[in-house]
PDB file of C-alpha atoms in Angstrom:
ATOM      1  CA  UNK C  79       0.000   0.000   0.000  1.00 66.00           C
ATOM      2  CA  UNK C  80       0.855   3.697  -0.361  1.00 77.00           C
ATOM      3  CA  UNK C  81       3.116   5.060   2.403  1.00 90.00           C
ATOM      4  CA  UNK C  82       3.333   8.109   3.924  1.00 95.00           C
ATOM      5  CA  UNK C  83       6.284   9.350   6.043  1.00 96.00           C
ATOM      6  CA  UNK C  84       6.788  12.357   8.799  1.00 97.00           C
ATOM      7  CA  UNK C  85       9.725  13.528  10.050  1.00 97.00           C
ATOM      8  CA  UNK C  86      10.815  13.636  12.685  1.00 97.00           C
ATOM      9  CA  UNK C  87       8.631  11.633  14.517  1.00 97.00           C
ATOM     10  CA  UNK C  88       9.139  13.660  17.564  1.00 97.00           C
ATOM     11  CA  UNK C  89      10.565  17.181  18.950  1.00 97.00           C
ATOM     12  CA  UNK C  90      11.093  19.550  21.392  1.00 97.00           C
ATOM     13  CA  UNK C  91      11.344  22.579  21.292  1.00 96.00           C
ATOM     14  CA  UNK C  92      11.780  26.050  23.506  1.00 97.00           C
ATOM     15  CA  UNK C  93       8.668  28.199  23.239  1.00 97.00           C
ATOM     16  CA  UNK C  94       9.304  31.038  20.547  1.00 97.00           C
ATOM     17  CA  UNK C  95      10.814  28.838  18.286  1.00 97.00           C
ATOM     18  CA  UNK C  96       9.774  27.678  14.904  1.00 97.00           C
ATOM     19  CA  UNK C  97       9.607  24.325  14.118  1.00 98.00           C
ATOM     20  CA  UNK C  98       9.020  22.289  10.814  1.00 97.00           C
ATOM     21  CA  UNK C  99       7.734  19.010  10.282  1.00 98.00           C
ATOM     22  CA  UNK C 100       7.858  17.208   6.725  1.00 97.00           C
ATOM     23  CA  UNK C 101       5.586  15.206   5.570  1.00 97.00           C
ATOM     24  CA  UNK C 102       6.325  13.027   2.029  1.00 96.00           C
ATOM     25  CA  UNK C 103       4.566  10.489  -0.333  1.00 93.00           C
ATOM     26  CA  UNK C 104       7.296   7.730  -0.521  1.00 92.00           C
ATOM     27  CA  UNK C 105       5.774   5.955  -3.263  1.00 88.00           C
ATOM     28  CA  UNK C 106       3.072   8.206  -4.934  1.00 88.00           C
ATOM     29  CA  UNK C 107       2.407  11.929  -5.919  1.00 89.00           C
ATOM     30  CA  UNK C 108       0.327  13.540  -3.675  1.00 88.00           C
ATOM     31  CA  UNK C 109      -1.343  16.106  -5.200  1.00 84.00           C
ATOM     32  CA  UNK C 110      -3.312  16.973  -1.913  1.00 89.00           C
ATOM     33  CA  UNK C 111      -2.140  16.946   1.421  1.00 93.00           C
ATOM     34  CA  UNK C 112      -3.815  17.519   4.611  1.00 95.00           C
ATOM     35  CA  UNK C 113      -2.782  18.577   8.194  1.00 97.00           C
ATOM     36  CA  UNK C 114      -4.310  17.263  11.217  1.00 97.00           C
ATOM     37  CA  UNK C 115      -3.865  18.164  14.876  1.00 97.00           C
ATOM     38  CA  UNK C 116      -4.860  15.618  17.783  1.00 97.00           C
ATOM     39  CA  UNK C 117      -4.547  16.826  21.068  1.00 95.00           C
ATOM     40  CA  UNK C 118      -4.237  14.020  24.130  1.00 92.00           C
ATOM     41  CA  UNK C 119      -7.751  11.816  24.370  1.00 89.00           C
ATOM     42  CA  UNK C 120      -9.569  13.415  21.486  1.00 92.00           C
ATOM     43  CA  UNK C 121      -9.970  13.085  17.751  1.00 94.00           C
ATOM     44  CA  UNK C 122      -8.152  14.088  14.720  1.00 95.00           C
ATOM     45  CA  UNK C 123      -8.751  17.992  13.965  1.00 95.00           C
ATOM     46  CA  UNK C 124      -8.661  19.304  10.065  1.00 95.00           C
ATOM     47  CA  UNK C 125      -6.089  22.307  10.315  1.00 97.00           C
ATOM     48  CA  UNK C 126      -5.478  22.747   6.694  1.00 95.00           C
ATOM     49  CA  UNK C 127      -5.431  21.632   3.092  1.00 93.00           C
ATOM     50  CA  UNK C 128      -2.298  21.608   0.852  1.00 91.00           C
ATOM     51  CA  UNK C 129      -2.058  21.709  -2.950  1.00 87.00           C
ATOM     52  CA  UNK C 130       0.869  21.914  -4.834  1.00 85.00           C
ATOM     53  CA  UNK C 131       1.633  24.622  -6.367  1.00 83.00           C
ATOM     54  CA  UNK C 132      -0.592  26.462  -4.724  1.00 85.00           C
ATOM     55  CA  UNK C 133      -1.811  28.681  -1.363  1.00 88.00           C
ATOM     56  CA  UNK C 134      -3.086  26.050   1.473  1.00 93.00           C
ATOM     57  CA  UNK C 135      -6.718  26.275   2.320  1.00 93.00           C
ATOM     58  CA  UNK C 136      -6.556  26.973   6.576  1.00 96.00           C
ATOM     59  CA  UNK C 137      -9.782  25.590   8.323  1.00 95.00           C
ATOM     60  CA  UNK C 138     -11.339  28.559  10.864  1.00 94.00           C
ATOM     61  CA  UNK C 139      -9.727  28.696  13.559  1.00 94.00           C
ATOM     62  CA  UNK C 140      -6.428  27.964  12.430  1.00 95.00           C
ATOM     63  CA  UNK C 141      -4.006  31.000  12.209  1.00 94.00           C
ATOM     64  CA  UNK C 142      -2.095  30.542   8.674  1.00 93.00           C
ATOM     65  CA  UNK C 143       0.690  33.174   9.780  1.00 94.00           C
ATOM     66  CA  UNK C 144       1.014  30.902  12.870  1.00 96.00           C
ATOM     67  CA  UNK C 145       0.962  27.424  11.155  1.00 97.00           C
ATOM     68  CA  UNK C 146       3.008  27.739   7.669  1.00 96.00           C
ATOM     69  CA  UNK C 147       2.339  25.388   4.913  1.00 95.00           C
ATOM     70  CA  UNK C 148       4.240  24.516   1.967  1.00 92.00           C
ATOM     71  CA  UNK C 149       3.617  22.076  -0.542  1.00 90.00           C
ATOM     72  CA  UNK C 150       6.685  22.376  -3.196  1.00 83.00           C
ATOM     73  CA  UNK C 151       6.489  19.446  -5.197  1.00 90.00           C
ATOM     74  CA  UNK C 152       4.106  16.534  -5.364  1.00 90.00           C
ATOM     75  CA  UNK C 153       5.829  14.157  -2.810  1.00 93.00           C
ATOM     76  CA  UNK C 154       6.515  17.343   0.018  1.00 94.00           C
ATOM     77  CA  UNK C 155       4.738  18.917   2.201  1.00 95.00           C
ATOM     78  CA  UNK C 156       5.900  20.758   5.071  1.00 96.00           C
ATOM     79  CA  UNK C 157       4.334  22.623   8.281  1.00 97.00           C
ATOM     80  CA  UNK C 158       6.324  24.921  10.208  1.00 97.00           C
ATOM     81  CA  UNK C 159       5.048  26.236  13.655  1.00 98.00           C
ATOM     82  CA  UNK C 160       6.317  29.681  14.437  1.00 97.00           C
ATOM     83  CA  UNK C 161       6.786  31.161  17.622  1.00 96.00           C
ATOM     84  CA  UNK C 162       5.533  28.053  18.694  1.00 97.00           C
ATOM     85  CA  UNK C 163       4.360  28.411  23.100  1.00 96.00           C
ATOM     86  CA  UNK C 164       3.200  25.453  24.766  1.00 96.00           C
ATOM     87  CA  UNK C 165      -0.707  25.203  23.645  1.00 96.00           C
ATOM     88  CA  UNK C 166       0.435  23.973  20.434  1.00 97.00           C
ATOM     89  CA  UNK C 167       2.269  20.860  21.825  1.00 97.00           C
ATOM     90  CA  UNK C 168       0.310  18.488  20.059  1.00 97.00           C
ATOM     91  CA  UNK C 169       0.472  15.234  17.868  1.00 97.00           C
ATOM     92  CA  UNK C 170       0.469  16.916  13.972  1.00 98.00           C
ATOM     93  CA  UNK C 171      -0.357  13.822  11.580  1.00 98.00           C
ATOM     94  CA  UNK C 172      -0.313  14.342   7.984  1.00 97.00           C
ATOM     95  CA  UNK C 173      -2.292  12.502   4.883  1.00 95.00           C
ATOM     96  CA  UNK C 174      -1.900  12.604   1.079  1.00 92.00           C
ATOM     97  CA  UNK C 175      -4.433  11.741  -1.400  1.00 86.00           C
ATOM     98  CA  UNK C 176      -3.252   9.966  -4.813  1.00 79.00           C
ATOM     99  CA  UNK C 177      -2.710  11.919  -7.624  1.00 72.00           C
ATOM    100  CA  UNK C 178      -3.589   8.772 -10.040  1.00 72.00           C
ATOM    101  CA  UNK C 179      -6.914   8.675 -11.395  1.00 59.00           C
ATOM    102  CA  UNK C 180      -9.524   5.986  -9.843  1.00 64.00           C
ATOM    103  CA  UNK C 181      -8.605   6.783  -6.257  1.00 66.00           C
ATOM    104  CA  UNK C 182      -9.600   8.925  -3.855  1.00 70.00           C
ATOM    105  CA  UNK C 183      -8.188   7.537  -0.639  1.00 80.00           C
ATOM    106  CA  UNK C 184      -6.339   9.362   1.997  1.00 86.00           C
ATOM    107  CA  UNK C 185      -3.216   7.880   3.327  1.00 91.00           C
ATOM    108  CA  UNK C 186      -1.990   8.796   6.588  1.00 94.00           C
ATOM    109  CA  UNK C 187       1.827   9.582   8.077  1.00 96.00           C
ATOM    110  CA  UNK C 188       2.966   8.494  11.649  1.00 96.00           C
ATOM    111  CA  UNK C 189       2.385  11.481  13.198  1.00 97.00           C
ATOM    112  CA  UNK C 190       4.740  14.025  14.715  1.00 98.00           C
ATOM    113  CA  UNK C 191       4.711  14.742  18.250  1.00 97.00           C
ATOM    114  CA  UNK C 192       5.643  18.476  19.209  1.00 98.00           C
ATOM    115  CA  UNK C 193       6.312  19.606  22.906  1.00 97.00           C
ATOM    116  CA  UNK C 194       7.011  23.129  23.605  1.00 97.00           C
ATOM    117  CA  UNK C 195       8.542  23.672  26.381  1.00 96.00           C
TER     118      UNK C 195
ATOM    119  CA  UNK M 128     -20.381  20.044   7.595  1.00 51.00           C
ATOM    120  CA  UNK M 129     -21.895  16.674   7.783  1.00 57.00           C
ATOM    121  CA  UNK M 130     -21.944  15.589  11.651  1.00 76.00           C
ATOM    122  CA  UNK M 131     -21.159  12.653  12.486  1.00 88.00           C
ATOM    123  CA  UNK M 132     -21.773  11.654  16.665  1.00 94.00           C
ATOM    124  CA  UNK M 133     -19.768   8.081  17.808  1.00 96.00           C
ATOM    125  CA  UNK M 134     -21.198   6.651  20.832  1.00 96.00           C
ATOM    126  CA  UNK M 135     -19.926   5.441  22.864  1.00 97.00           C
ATOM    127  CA  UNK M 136     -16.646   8.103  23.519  1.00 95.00           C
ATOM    128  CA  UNK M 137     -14.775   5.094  25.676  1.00 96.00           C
ATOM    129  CA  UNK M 138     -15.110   1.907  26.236  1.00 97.00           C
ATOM    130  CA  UNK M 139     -12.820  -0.627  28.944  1.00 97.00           C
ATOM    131  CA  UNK M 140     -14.005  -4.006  28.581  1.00 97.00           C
ATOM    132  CA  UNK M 141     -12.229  -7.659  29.363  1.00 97.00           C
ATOM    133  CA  UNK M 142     -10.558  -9.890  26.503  1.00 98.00           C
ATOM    134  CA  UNK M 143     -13.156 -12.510  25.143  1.00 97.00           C
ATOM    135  CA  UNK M 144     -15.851  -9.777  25.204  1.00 98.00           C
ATOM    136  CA  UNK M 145     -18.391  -8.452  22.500  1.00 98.00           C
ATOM    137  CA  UNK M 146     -18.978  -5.208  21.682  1.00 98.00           C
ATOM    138  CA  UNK M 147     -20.472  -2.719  19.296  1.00 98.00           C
ATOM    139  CA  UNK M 148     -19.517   1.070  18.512  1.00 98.00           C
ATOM    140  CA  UNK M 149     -21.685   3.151  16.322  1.00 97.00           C
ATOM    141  CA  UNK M 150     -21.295   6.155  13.826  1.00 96.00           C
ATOM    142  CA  UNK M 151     -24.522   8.539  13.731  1.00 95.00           C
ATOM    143  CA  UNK M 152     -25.302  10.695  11.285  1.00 91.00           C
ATOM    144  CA  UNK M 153     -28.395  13.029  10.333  1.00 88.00           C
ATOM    145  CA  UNK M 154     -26.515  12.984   6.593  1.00 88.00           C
ATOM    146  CA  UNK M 155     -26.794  10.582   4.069  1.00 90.00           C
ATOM    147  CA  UNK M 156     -23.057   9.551   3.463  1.00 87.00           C
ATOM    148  CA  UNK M 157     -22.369   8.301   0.291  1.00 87.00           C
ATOM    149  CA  UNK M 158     -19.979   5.809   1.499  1.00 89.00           C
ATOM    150  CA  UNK M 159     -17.924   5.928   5.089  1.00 92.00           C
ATOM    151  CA  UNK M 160     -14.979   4.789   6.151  1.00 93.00           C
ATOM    152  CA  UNK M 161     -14.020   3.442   9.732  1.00 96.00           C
ATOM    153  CA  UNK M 162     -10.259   3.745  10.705  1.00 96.00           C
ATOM    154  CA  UNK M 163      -8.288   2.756  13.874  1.00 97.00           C
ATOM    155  CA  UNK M 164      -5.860   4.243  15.427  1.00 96.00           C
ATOM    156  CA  UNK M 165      -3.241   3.397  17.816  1.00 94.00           C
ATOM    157  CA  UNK M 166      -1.379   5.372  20.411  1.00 90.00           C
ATOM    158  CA  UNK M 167       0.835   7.505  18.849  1.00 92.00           C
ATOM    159  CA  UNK M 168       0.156   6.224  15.349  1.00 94.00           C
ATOM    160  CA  UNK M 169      -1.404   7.703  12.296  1.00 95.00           C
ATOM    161  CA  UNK M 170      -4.853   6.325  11.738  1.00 95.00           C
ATOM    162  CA  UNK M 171      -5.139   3.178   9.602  1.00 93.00           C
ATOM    163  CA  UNK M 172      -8.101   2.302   7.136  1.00 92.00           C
ATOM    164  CA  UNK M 173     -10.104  -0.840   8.025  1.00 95.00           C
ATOM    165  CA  UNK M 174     -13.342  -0.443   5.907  1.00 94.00           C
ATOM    166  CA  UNK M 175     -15.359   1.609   2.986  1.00 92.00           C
ATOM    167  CA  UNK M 176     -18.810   0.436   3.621  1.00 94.00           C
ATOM    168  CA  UNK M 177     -20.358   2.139   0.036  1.00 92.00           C
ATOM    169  CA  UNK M 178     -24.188   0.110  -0.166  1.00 92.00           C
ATOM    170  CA  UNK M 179     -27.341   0.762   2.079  1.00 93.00           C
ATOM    171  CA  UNK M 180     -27.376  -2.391   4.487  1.00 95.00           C
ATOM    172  CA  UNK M 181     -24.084  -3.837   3.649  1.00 96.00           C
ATOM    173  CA  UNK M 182     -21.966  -5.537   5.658  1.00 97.00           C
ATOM    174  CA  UNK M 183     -18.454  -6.156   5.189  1.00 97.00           C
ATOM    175  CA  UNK M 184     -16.581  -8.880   8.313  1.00 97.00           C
ATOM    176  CA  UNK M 185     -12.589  -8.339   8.934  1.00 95.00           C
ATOM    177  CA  UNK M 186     -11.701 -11.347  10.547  1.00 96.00           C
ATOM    178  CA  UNK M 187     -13.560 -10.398  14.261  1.00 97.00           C
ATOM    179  CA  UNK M 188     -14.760  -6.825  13.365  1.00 98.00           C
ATOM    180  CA  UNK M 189     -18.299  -7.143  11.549  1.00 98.00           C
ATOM    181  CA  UNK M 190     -19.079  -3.352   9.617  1.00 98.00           C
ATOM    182  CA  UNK M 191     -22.548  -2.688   8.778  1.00 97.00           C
ATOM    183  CA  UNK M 192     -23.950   0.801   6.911  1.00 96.00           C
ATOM    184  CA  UNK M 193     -26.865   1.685   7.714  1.00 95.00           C
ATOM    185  CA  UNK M 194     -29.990   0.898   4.547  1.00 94.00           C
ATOM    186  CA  UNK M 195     -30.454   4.551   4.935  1.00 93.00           C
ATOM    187  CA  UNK M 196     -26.873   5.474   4.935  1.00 92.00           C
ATOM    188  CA  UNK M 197     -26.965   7.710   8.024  1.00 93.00           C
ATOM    189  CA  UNK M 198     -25.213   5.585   9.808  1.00 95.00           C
ATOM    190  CA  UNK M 199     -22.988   2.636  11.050  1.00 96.00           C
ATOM    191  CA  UNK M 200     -21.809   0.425  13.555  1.00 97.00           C
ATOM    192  CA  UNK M 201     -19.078  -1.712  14.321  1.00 98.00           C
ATOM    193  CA  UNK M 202     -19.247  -5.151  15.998  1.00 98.00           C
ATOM    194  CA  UNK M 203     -16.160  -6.740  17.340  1.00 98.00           C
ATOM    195  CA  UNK M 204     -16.316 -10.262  18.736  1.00 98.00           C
ATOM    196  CA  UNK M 205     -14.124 -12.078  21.482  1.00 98.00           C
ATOM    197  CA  UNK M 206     -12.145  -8.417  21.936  1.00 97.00           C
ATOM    198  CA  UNK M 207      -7.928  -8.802  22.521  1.00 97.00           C
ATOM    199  CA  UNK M 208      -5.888  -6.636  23.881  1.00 96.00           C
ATOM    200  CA  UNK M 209      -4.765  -5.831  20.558  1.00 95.00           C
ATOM    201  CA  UNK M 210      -7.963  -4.608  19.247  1.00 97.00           C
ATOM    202  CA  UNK M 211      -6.628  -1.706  21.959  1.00 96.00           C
ATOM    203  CA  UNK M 212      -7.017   1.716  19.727  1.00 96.00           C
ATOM    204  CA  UNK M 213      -9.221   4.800  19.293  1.00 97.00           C
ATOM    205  CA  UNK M 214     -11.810   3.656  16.340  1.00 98.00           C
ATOM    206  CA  UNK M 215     -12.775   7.046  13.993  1.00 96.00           C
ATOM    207  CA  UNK M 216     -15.398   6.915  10.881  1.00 95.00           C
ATOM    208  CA  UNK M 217     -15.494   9.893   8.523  1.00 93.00           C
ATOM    209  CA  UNK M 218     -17.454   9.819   5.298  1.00 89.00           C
ATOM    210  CA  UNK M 219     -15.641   9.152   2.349  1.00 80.00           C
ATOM    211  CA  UNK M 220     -15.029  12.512  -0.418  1.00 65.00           C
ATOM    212  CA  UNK M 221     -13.755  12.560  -3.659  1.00 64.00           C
ATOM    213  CA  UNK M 222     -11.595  14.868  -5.085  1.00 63.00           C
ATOM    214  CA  UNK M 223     -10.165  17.406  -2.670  1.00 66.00           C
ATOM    215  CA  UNK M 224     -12.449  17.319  -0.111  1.00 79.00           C
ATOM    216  CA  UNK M 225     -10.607  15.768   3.001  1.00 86.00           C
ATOM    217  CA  UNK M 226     -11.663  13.989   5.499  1.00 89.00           C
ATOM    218  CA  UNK M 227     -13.569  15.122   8.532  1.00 90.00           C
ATOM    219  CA  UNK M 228     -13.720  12.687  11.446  1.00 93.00           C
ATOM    220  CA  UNK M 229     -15.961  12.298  14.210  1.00 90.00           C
ATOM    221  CA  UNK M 230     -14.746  12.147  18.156  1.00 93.00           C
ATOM    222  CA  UNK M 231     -14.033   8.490  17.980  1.00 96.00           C
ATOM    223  CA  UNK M 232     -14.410   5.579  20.500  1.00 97.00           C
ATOM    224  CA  UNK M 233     -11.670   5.274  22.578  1.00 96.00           C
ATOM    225  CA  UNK M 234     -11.435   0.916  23.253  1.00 97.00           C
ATOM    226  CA  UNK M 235      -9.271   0.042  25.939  1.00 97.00           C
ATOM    227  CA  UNK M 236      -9.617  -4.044  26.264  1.00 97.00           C
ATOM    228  CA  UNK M 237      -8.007  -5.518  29.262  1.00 96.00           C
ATOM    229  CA  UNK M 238      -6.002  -9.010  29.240  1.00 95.00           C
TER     230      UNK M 238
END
C-alpha cells in the first residue's frame, strides 16, 4: 500500500521557536495533502489543506501566519510552527491523497509529536 | 459540515468480550470509512462500507452501513488486547475534499 512518512517523529522545542515538520509520499504523488492536529484523548482535527503549487486552504480557527504550509512538489509537504508556546504541543499527523486517477483515498503519516517547552 | 456523533466516547471491557460502537449521522453519506488508530500512530483504514445495508466482516470486526446510509456500527467479537485503539469513521469525499472525522471511541480491552 501507499506510504506516507513524517519527520521527525518527535521534537522539542523552547517556546518562541519555529519548528518544521515534513511530511512526504514515498511511493506516490500527492497532489493533496492535509494537516491534522490531535490533542491528548480526542480526535483528529482538520487544520489545513495543501495543494501543490498552490496557497493552502486553513480551516477557521487555524491561524495561517502561525501554522506555515508549503507544498513544493508533489511528494513534500511541510508545516512549520512559528513562535511556537506550549498550547500547540500536540500530535500533527499528515495525509496525502493519490494523484492517479480511480482513487480517492487518503493515506496517513505516523504522526509528529511536538512539545514546547 | 456533515456531523457525524460516535457513541460510545470510551469503552474498557475484558478480553473474550463483545462489543459494538456506532457512527450517527443526520446525513446521508455516500460511502464511510471506519479507521483505527493506535497510540501515537497515524490512523489506519479498516473499511469503505459504500451500499445501504451492507456488511463487510474483517476477521472479528463485523461493519454494517446503515440501509439509509446515516449511519454505522461496528461489531467486534471475542475483543484482545490488541484490538486496543481509538476507532474514527469519517465519510468518504472525492476529489479534494478531506476527510472530517468524528470524536471516535476510545477501546481500551483488558487481558
Amino acid at each position: 500500500g501507499a506510504v506516507v512518512s513524517q519527520h521527525p517523529s518527535w521534537v522539542i522545542c523552547k517556546s518562541g521557536t519555529s519548528v518544521k515538520i515534513e511530511c512526504r509520499s514515498l511511493d506516490f504523488q500527492a497532489t493533496t495533502m492535509f494537516w491534522y492536529r490531535q490533542f491528548p484523548k480526542q480526535s483528529l482535527m482538520l487544520m489545513a489543506t495543501s495543494n501543490e503549487g498552490s496557497k493552502a486552504t486553513y480551516e477557521q480557527g487555524v491561524e495561517k501566519d502561525k501554522f506555515l504550509i508549503n507544498h513544493a512538489s508533489l511528494t513534500l509537504s511541510t508545516l512549520t510552527v512559528t513562535s511556537a508556546h506550549p498550547e500547540d504541543s500536540s500530535f500533527y499527523i499528515c495525509s496525502a491523497r493519490s494523484s492517479a486517477a480511480h482513487t480517492d483515498t487518503q493515506y496517513f503519516g505516523p504522526g509528529t509529536r511536538l512539545t514546547v517547552l | 459540515t456533515q456531523l457525524l456523533e460516535q457513541s460510545p466516547q470510551f469503552l474498557s471491557i475484558q478480553e473474550g468480550e463483545n462489543l459494538t460502537v456506532y457512527c450517527n449521522s443526520s446525513s446521508v453519506f455516500s460511502s464511510l470509512q471506519w479507521y483505527r488508530q493506535e497510540p501515537g500512530e497515524g490512523p489506519v483504514l479498516l473499511v469503505t462500507v459504500v451500499t445501504g445495508g451492507e456488511v463487510k466482516k474483517l476477521k472479528r470486526l463485523t461493519f454494517q452501513f446503515g440501509d439509509a446510509r446515516k449511519d454505522s456500527s461496528l461489531h467486534i467479537t471475542a475483543a484482545q488486547p490488541g484490538d486496543t485503539g481509538l476507532y474514527l469513521c469519517a465519510p468518504r469525499n472525492s476529489g479534494n475534499t478531506p476527510l472530517v472525522f468524528g470524536k471516535g471511541t476510545r477501546l481500551s480491552v483488558i487481558a
